[in-house]
Amino acid sequence: MRGAVLYGPGDVRFEERADPKIVEPTDAIIKVTATCVCGSDLWSYRGIQPVAEPTPFGHEYCGVVEEVGRAVTAVKPGQFVIGSFFASDNTCPHCRAGYHSSCQHRELVGGAQAALLRVPLADGTLVPTPGVPPDDLIPSLLTLSDVMGTGWFAADAADVRPGKTVVVVGDGAVGLLAVLSARQMGAERIIAMSRHPTRQTLAREFGATDIVTERGDEGVARIMELTHGVGADAVLECVGTQEAMMQAIRSTRPGGHIGYVGVPHGVALDGQKLFFAHVRLHGGPAPVRRYLPDLIGLVWNRTINPGKVFDLKLPLDRVADGYRAMDERRAIKALLRP
Ligand SMILES: [Zn+2]
């Protein structure tokens, strides 16, 4: 088969790779129906988080089970399934507490930008859809593998509830889907921080009530102005930079919650500032698996349409164009179909 391999900064190649095989009896091999490029793939693509050797890339996937190991009982060949970027057993204490991305047996699922994919711990990781999905649902189902589940976790971690005022920092796919999640959870006011007209439009479509284009001190001042000097009840940090994290902390009211899901790069928090901010911080790699059954239901009955974040759709052999378009911010998110 062929798949995407990252060689170094700006260098993604679509090339021949060995077909994945069942290694452990708990594995499944799936035929990938759709995959995509993640904002977090760009950290490596830009050389900020360098790869030591040519590495198969991609961690978002949905597709049809091709083969299962002899210990797999919950999924079977022919089923359409979605799984998280972390494989998890769904039985250990952390999984039972809902933190599948901290599973005691977790394994990163890598190399999804390919025709076939090996998924470890298939019984715990993969969730089948009610049937074979119609083609127009594929983009939305694919988002559940990472970005939609991550946006949902940001809102859940920030305790978004009906009537609350929410700020979303970041207008990438996760930020936009955090807006959708906050709307779905009943937030009354959703302030999206974005400087890009096309992303602002989508944020409004997903439920944002206000747009703030300022950043830093000006961004904080604008949030304070919009909340009558109080700050937001919940702030969803979907970037992972120092600026974004401080924007989140300074925009939250005392006693408010911050859900942070941007993978931190160079973030260092000042203990004194944190102490006096009086905020609750909760975040980390989203336990996407926890939300899969509910979110599949919401997509299946067409309550939500998170697939709208894909503004670029390419055949998988043009994966390099997908990375380039996202790196240059010409695309919010690129969908790839083998
Ligand atoms: Zn576990």
Short mmCIF file of C-alpha atoms and ligand atoms in Angstrom, two decimals:
data_model
loop_
_atom_site.label_atom_id
_atom_site.label_comp_id
_atom_site.label_asym_id
_atom_site.label_seq_id
_atom_site.Cartn_x
_atom_site.Cartn_y
_atom_site.Cartn_z
CA MET A 1 0.00 0.00 0.00
CA ARG A 2 0.99 3.63 -0.14
CA GLY A 3 0.93 6.16 2.70
CA ALA A 4 2.26 9.50 3.94
CA VAL A 5 5.75 9.62 5.45
CA LEU A 6 7.21 12.75 7.06
CA TYR A 7 10.93 13.06 6.30
CA GLY A 8 11.62 16.48 7.83
CA PRO A 9 10.40 20.08 7.82
CA GLY A 10 8.11 20.68 4.86
CA ASP A 11 8.88 17.24 3.42
CA VAL A 12 5.90 14.85 3.32
CA ARG A 13 6.07 12.05 0.77
CA PHE A 14 3.40 9.67 -0.42
CA GLU A 15 5.22 6.42 -0.92
CA GLU A 16 5.09 2.64 -0.83
CA ARG A 17 4.98 1.15 2.66
CA ALA A 18 4.53 -2.40 3.90
CA ASP A 19 0.90 -3.37 4.51
CA PRO A 20 0.19 -3.38 8.26
CA LYS A 21 -0.32 -6.83 9.78
CA ILE A 22 -1.95 -8.20 12.92
CA VAL A 23 0.86 -8.16 15.51
CA GLU A 24 -1.05 -8.75 18.76
CA PRO A 25 -4.20 -10.88 19.01
CA THR A 26 -6.03 -7.74 20.18
CA ASP A 27 -5.26 -5.80 16.95
CA ALA A 28 -7.53 -4.94 14.05
CA ILE A 29 -6.62 -3.85 10.54
CA ILE A 30 -8.96 -1.32 9.00
CA LYS A 31 -9.34 -0.18 5.43
CA VAL A 32 -9.26 3.60 5.77
CA THR A 33 -12.30 5.36 4.26
CA ALA A 34 -11.12 8.85 5.18
CA THR A 35 -8.26 10.47 7.08
CA CYS A 36 -7.01 14.03 7.43
CA VAL A 37 -4.21 16.40 8.40
CA CYS A 38 -4.27 17.58 12.03
CA GLY A 39 -3.15 20.95 13.33
CA SER A 40 -0.84 19.02 15.66
CA ASP A 41 0.83 17.33 12.63
CA LEU A 42 2.03 20.83 11.71
CA TRP A 43 4.29 21.05 14.78
CA SER A 44 6.43 18.34 13.17
CA TYR A 45 5.87 19.53 9.59
CA ARG A 46 7.24 22.94 10.63
CA GLY A 47 10.22 21.36 12.41
CA ILE A 48 9.16 22.68 15.84
CA GLN A 49 8.88 19.09 17.02
CA PRO A 50 11.39 17.38 14.69
CA VAL A 51 11.10 13.75 13.60
CA ALA A 52 14.25 11.66 14.22
CA GLU A 53 13.68 9.48 11.15
CA PRO A 54 11.19 9.21 8.27
CA THR A 55 7.90 8.59 10.09
CA PRO A 56 4.51 7.39 8.81
CA PHE A 57 2.05 10.14 9.70
CA GLY A 58 -1.59 10.75 10.53
CA HIS A 59 -3.70 9.74 13.52
CA GLU A 60 -7.30 10.49 12.50
CA TYR A 61 -9.26 7.74 10.80
CA CYS A 62 -12.51 5.99 10.11
CA GLY A 63 -13.05 2.99 7.91
CA VAL A 64 -14.10 -0.61 7.50
CA VAL A 65 -12.68 -3.46 9.57
CA GLU A 66 -10.68 -5.70 7.25
CA GLU A 67 -9.24 -8.25 9.68
CA VAL A 68 -9.16 -8.82 13.45
CA GLY A 69 -6.82 -10.70 15.78
CA ARG A 70 -8.07 -13.88 17.49
CA ALA A 71 -8.78 -12.11 20.81
CA VAL A 72 -11.01 -9.42 19.28
CA THR A 73 -14.71 -9.94 19.98
CA ALA A 74 -16.42 -6.52 19.93
CA VAL A 75 -15.79 -5.57 16.29
CA LYS A 76 -15.83 -7.73 13.19
CA PRO A 77 -14.81 -7.50 9.54
CA GLY A 78 -17.15 -5.40 7.43
CA GLN A 79 -18.15 -3.01 10.23
CA PHE A 80 -17.59 0.73 9.81
CA VAL A 81 -15.65 1.99 12.82
CA ILE A 82 -14.13 5.12 14.33
CA GLY A 83 -11.35 5.21 16.91
CA SER A 84 -9.25 7.70 18.82
CA PHE A 85 -5.61 8.61 18.18
CA PHE A 86 -4.82 6.81 21.46
CA ALA A 87 -5.70 3.14 21.55
CA SER A 88 -7.14 2.20 24.95
CA ASP A 89 -8.37 -0.99 26.61
CA ASN A 90 -11.59 0.63 27.96
CA THR A 91 -11.28 -1.51 31.11
CA CYS A 92 -8.44 -0.14 33.29
CA PRO A 93 -9.16 2.29 36.19
CA HIS A 94 -8.33 5.37 34.08
CA CYS A 95 -10.59 4.26 31.22
CA ARG A 96 -13.38 3.46 33.68
CA ALA A 97 -12.99 7.00 35.05
CA GLY A 98 -13.38 8.34 31.50
CA TYR A 99 -9.73 9.17 30.86
CA HIS A 100 -9.04 6.78 27.99
CA SER A 101 -6.19 8.92 26.68
CA SER A 102 -4.37 8.11 29.95
CA CYS A 103 -5.18 4.39 29.67
CA GLN A 104 -2.64 2.24 31.52
CA HIS A 105 -2.14 0.37 28.22
CA ARG A 106 -2.49 3.28 25.82
CA GLU A 107 -0.71 3.24 22.50
CA LEU A 108 -0.49 6.03 19.94
CA VAL A 109 -2.15 5.15 16.67
CA GLY A 110 0.12 6.39 13.91
CA GLY A 111 0.38 6.15 10.15
CA ALA A 112 -3.32 6.73 9.47
CA GLN A 113 -2.69 8.73 6.30
CA ALA A 114 -2.60 5.48 4.36
CA ALA A 115 -4.86 2.92 2.73
CA LEU A 116 -4.67 0.47 5.65
CA LEU A 117 -4.14 0.98 9.37
CA ARG A 118 -3.32 -1.27 12.31
CA VAL A 119 -5.32 -0.36 15.44
CA PRO A 120 -4.14 -1.94 18.73
CA LEU A 121 -6.59 -2.86 21.51
CA ALA A 122 -9.37 -2.95 18.93
CA ASP A 123 -12.14 -3.99 21.35
CA GLY A 124 -11.50 -1.00 23.61
CA THR A 125 -10.58 1.51 20.92
CA LEU A 126 -12.97 1.12 17.99
CA VAL A 127 -16.64 2.05 18.08
CA PRO A 128 -18.86 0.83 15.23
CA THR A 129 -21.48 3.09 13.67
CA PRO A 130 -25.12 1.83 13.52
CA GLY A 131 -24.58 0.80 9.89
CA VAL A 132 -22.58 1.66 6.80
CA PRO A 133 -22.79 5.46 6.71
CA PRO A 134 -24.00 7.43 3.70
CA ASP A 135 -21.12 9.20 1.99
CA ASP A 136 -22.17 12.69 3.11
CA LEU A 137 -21.73 11.70 6.79
CA ILE A 138 -18.11 10.57 6.34
CA PRO A 139 -16.50 14.01 7.00
CA SER A 140 -18.46 14.51 10.23
CA LEU A 141 -17.77 10.96 11.43
CA LEU A 142 -14.07 11.46 10.72
CA THR A 143 -13.93 14.55 12.97
CA LEU A 144 -14.98 12.34 15.91
CA SER A 145 -11.60 10.58 15.72
CA ASP A 146 -9.91 13.69 17.11
CA VAL A 147 -10.93 17.32 16.51
CA MET A 148 -14.61 17.09 17.42
CA GLY A 149 -13.89 14.95 20.49
CA THR A 150 -11.14 17.38 21.45
CA GLY A 151 -13.37 20.44 21.09
CA TRP A 152 -16.03 18.62 23.12
CA PHE A 153 -13.52 17.80 25.86
CA ALA A 154 -12.45 21.46 25.99
CA ALA A 155 -16.07 22.46 26.64
CA ASP A 156 -16.68 19.58 29.05
CA ALA A 157 -13.46 20.27 30.99
CA ALA A 158 -14.47 23.95 31.25
CA ASP A 159 -17.85 22.91 32.67
CA VAL A 160 -19.88 24.62 29.94
CA ARG A 161 -23.57 24.58 30.84
CA PRO A 162 -26.78 26.29 29.81
CA GLY A 163 -26.70 30.03 30.34
CA LYS A 164 -22.92 30.39 30.64
CA THR A 165 -20.62 32.83 28.90
CA VAL A 166 -17.85 31.08 27.02
CA VAL A 167 -14.69 32.34 25.31
CA VAL A 168 -12.93 30.18 22.72
CA VAL A 169 -9.24 30.95 22.12
CA GLY A 170 -8.12 29.61 18.73
CA ASP A 171 -9.91 29.39 15.39
CA GLY A 172 -8.41 26.17 14.03
CA ALA A 173 -10.61 23.12 13.54
CA VAL A 174 -10.57 22.33 17.28
CA GLY A 175 -11.45 25.90 18.26
CA LEU A 176 -14.32 25.99 15.78
CA LEU A 177 -15.64 22.66 17.02
CA ALA A 178 -15.25 23.86 20.61
CA VAL A 179 -17.70 26.61 19.61
CA LEU A 180 -20.09 23.97 18.24
CA SER A 181 -19.68 21.91 21.44
CA ALA A 182 -20.37 24.91 23.70
CA ARG A 183 -23.50 25.66 21.69
CA GLN A 184 -24.63 22.04 21.95
CA MET A 185 -24.09 22.17 25.74
CA GLY A 186 -26.35 25.21 25.95
CA ALA A 187 -23.96 28.13 26.45
CA GLU A 188 -25.79 31.44 26.17
CA ARG A 189 -22.95 33.56 24.90
CA ILE A 190 -19.99 32.25 22.91
CA ILE A 191 -17.19 34.66 22.11
CA ALA A 192 -14.84 33.33 19.43
CA MET A 193 -11.38 34.89 19.14
CA SER A 194 -10.45 34.94 15.46
CA ARG A 195 -8.83 37.23 12.93
CA HIS A 196 -9.77 35.32 9.80
CA PRO A 197 -13.02 36.21 8.00
CA THR A 198 -13.75 32.67 6.69
CA ARG A 199 -13.15 31.16 10.13
CA GLN A 200 -15.31 33.86 11.76
CA THR A 201 -18.14 32.94 9.39
CA LEU A 202 -17.90 29.26 10.31
CA ALA A 203 -17.64 30.13 14.03
CA ARG A 204 -20.92 32.05 13.74
CA GLU A 205 -22.50 29.17 11.85
CA PHE A 206 -21.45 26.83 14.67
CA GLY A 207 -23.00 29.13 17.29
CA ALA A 208 -20.61 31.98 18.17
CA THR A 209 -22.49 35.09 19.26
CA ASP A 210 -19.51 37.48 19.28
CA ILE A 211 -16.16 37.69 17.51
CA VAL A 212 -13.06 39.26 19.05
CA THR A 213 -10.18 39.99 16.70
CA GLU A 214 -7.79 41.52 19.23
CA ARG A 215 -5.07 39.54 21.03
CA GLY A 216 -2.88 39.93 24.11
CA ASP A 217 -3.70 42.88 26.41
CA GLU A 218 -6.18 44.23 23.87
CA GLY A 219 -7.86 40.85 23.58
CA VAL A 220 -8.23 40.59 27.37
CA ALA A 221 -9.57 44.17 27.54
CA ARG A 222 -12.14 43.38 24.85
CA ILE A 223 -13.36 40.25 26.72
CA MET A 224 -13.64 42.28 29.93
CA GLU A 225 -15.62 44.94 28.08
CA LEU A 226 -18.00 42.30 26.63
CA THR A 227 -18.51 40.70 30.06
CA HIS A 228 -18.98 43.98 31.97
CA GLY A 229 -15.61 43.66 33.70
CA VAL A 230 -16.32 40.16 35.07
CA GLY A 231 -14.63 37.73 32.70
CA ALA A 232 -16.00 34.54 31.15
CA ASP A 233 -17.41 31.59 33.09
CA ALA A 234 -15.59 29.16 30.82
CA VAL A 235 -12.61 29.63 28.52
CA LEU A 236 -11.62 26.96 26.00
CA GLU A 237 -7.92 27.17 25.08
CA CYS A 238 -7.40 25.45 21.72
CA VAL A 239 -3.94 26.63 20.61
CA GLY A 240 -1.14 25.60 22.99
CA THR A 241 1.06 28.71 23.02
CA GLN A 242 2.05 30.92 25.96
CA GLU A 243 0.03 33.79 24.51
CA ALA A 244 -3.10 31.66 24.15
CA MET A 245 -2.79 30.18 27.64
CA MET A 246 -2.33 33.62 29.23
CA GLN A 247 -5.22 34.92 27.14
CA ALA A 248 -7.34 32.13 28.62
CA ILE A 249 -6.27 32.65 32.22
CA ARG A 250 -6.72 36.41 32.07
CA SER A 251 -10.16 36.15 30.39
CA THR A 252 -11.66 33.83 33.03
CA ARG A 253 -13.67 35.11 35.96
CA PRO A 254 -12.57 34.16 39.49
CA GLY A 255 -13.94 30.68 40.10
CA GLY A 256 -14.31 30.08 36.36
CA HIS A 257 -13.03 27.11 34.41
CA ILE A 258 -10.43 26.75 31.66
CA GLY A 259 -10.48 23.70 29.39
CA TYR A 260 -7.11 23.50 27.62
CA VAL A 261 -6.59 21.15 24.72
CA GLY A 262 -3.93 22.84 22.59
CA VAL A 263 -0.76 20.73 22.85
CA PRO A 264 1.54 23.09 24.83
CA HIS A 265 4.67 24.29 23.10
CA GLY A 266 6.80 26.61 25.22
CA VAL A 267 4.07 27.25 27.79
CA ALA A 268 5.35 28.14 31.29
CA LEU A 269 2.93 29.33 33.97
CA ASP A 270 3.85 31.80 36.68
CA GLY A 271 2.79 30.38 40.06
CA GLN A 272 1.91 33.77 41.53
CA LYS A 273 -0.23 34.77 38.56
CA LEU A 274 -1.97 31.41 38.63
CA PHE A 275 -2.54 31.68 42.39
CA PHE A 276 -4.21 35.08 42.18
CA ALA A 277 -6.17 34.29 39.01
CA HIS A 278 -8.44 32.00 41.06
CA VAL A 279 -9.29 29.79 38.10
CA ARG A 280 -9.75 26.04 37.61
CA LEU A 281 -7.57 24.43 34.98
CA HIS A 282 -8.39 21.12 33.39
CA GLY A 283 -7.16 19.77 30.09
CA GLY A 284 -4.79 17.45 28.34
CA PRO A 285 -5.07 14.97 25.48
CA ALA A 286 -8.80 14.54 24.96
CA PRO A 287 -10.32 11.22 26.05
CA VAL A 288 -12.02 11.04 22.66
CA ARG A 289 -13.07 7.42 23.21
CA ARG A 290 -15.34 8.47 26.10
CA TYR A 291 -17.41 10.69 23.82
CA LEU A 292 -17.52 8.48 20.70
CA PRO A 293 -20.85 6.70 21.30
CA ASP A 294 -22.74 9.94 22.07
CA LEU A 295 -21.10 11.96 19.31
CA ILE A 296 -21.70 9.22 16.72
CA GLY A 297 -25.39 9.45 17.72
CA LEU A 298 -25.45 13.23 17.25
CA VAL A 299 -23.85 12.96 13.80
CA TRP A 300 -25.95 9.95 12.78
CA ASN A 301 -29.23 11.76 13.51
CA ARG A 302 -27.82 14.93 11.89
CA THR A 303 -28.05 17.09 15.02
CA ILE A 304 -24.48 18.33 14.43
CA ASN A 305 -22.42 18.72 11.28
CA PRO A 306 -18.81 19.10 12.42
CA GLY A 307 -17.58 17.93 8.98
CA LYS A 308 -17.99 21.54 7.82
CA VAL A 309 -14.46 22.22 9.12
CA PHE A 310 -13.08 20.38 6.07
CA ASP A 311 -12.68 23.15 3.52
CA LEU A 312 -10.23 21.17 1.42
CA LYS A 313 -10.83 17.65 0.14
CA LEU A 314 -8.08 15.80 -1.67
CA PRO A 315 -7.25 12.31 -2.83
CA LEU A 316 -4.76 10.77 -0.41
CA ASP A 317 -1.94 10.82 -2.98
CA ARG A 318 -2.02 14.63 -2.75
CA VAL A 319 -1.42 14.57 1.02
CA ALA A 320 1.57 16.92 0.64
CA ASP A 321 -0.74 19.60 -0.80
CA GLY A 322 -2.96 19.17 2.26
CA TYR A 323 -0.06 19.85 4.64
CA ARG A 324 1.07 22.85 2.59
CA ALA A 325 -2.41 24.40 2.49
CA MET A 326 -2.84 24.05 6.25
CA ASP A 327 0.68 25.29 6.98
CA GLU A 328 0.00 28.41 4.90
CA ARG A 329 -3.42 28.72 6.57
CA ARG A 330 -5.13 28.52 3.17
CA ALA A 331 -7.20 25.65 4.55
CA ILE A 332 -8.75 25.07 7.98
CA LYS A 333 -8.51 21.29 7.62
CA ALA A 334 -7.75 18.92 4.78
CA LEU A 335 -9.73 15.69 4.29
CA LEU A 336 -7.94 12.88 2.47
CA ARG A 337 -9.55 9.88 0.80
CA PRO A 338 -7.55 6.88 -0.34
ZN ZN B 1 -7.45 1.74 29.96
#
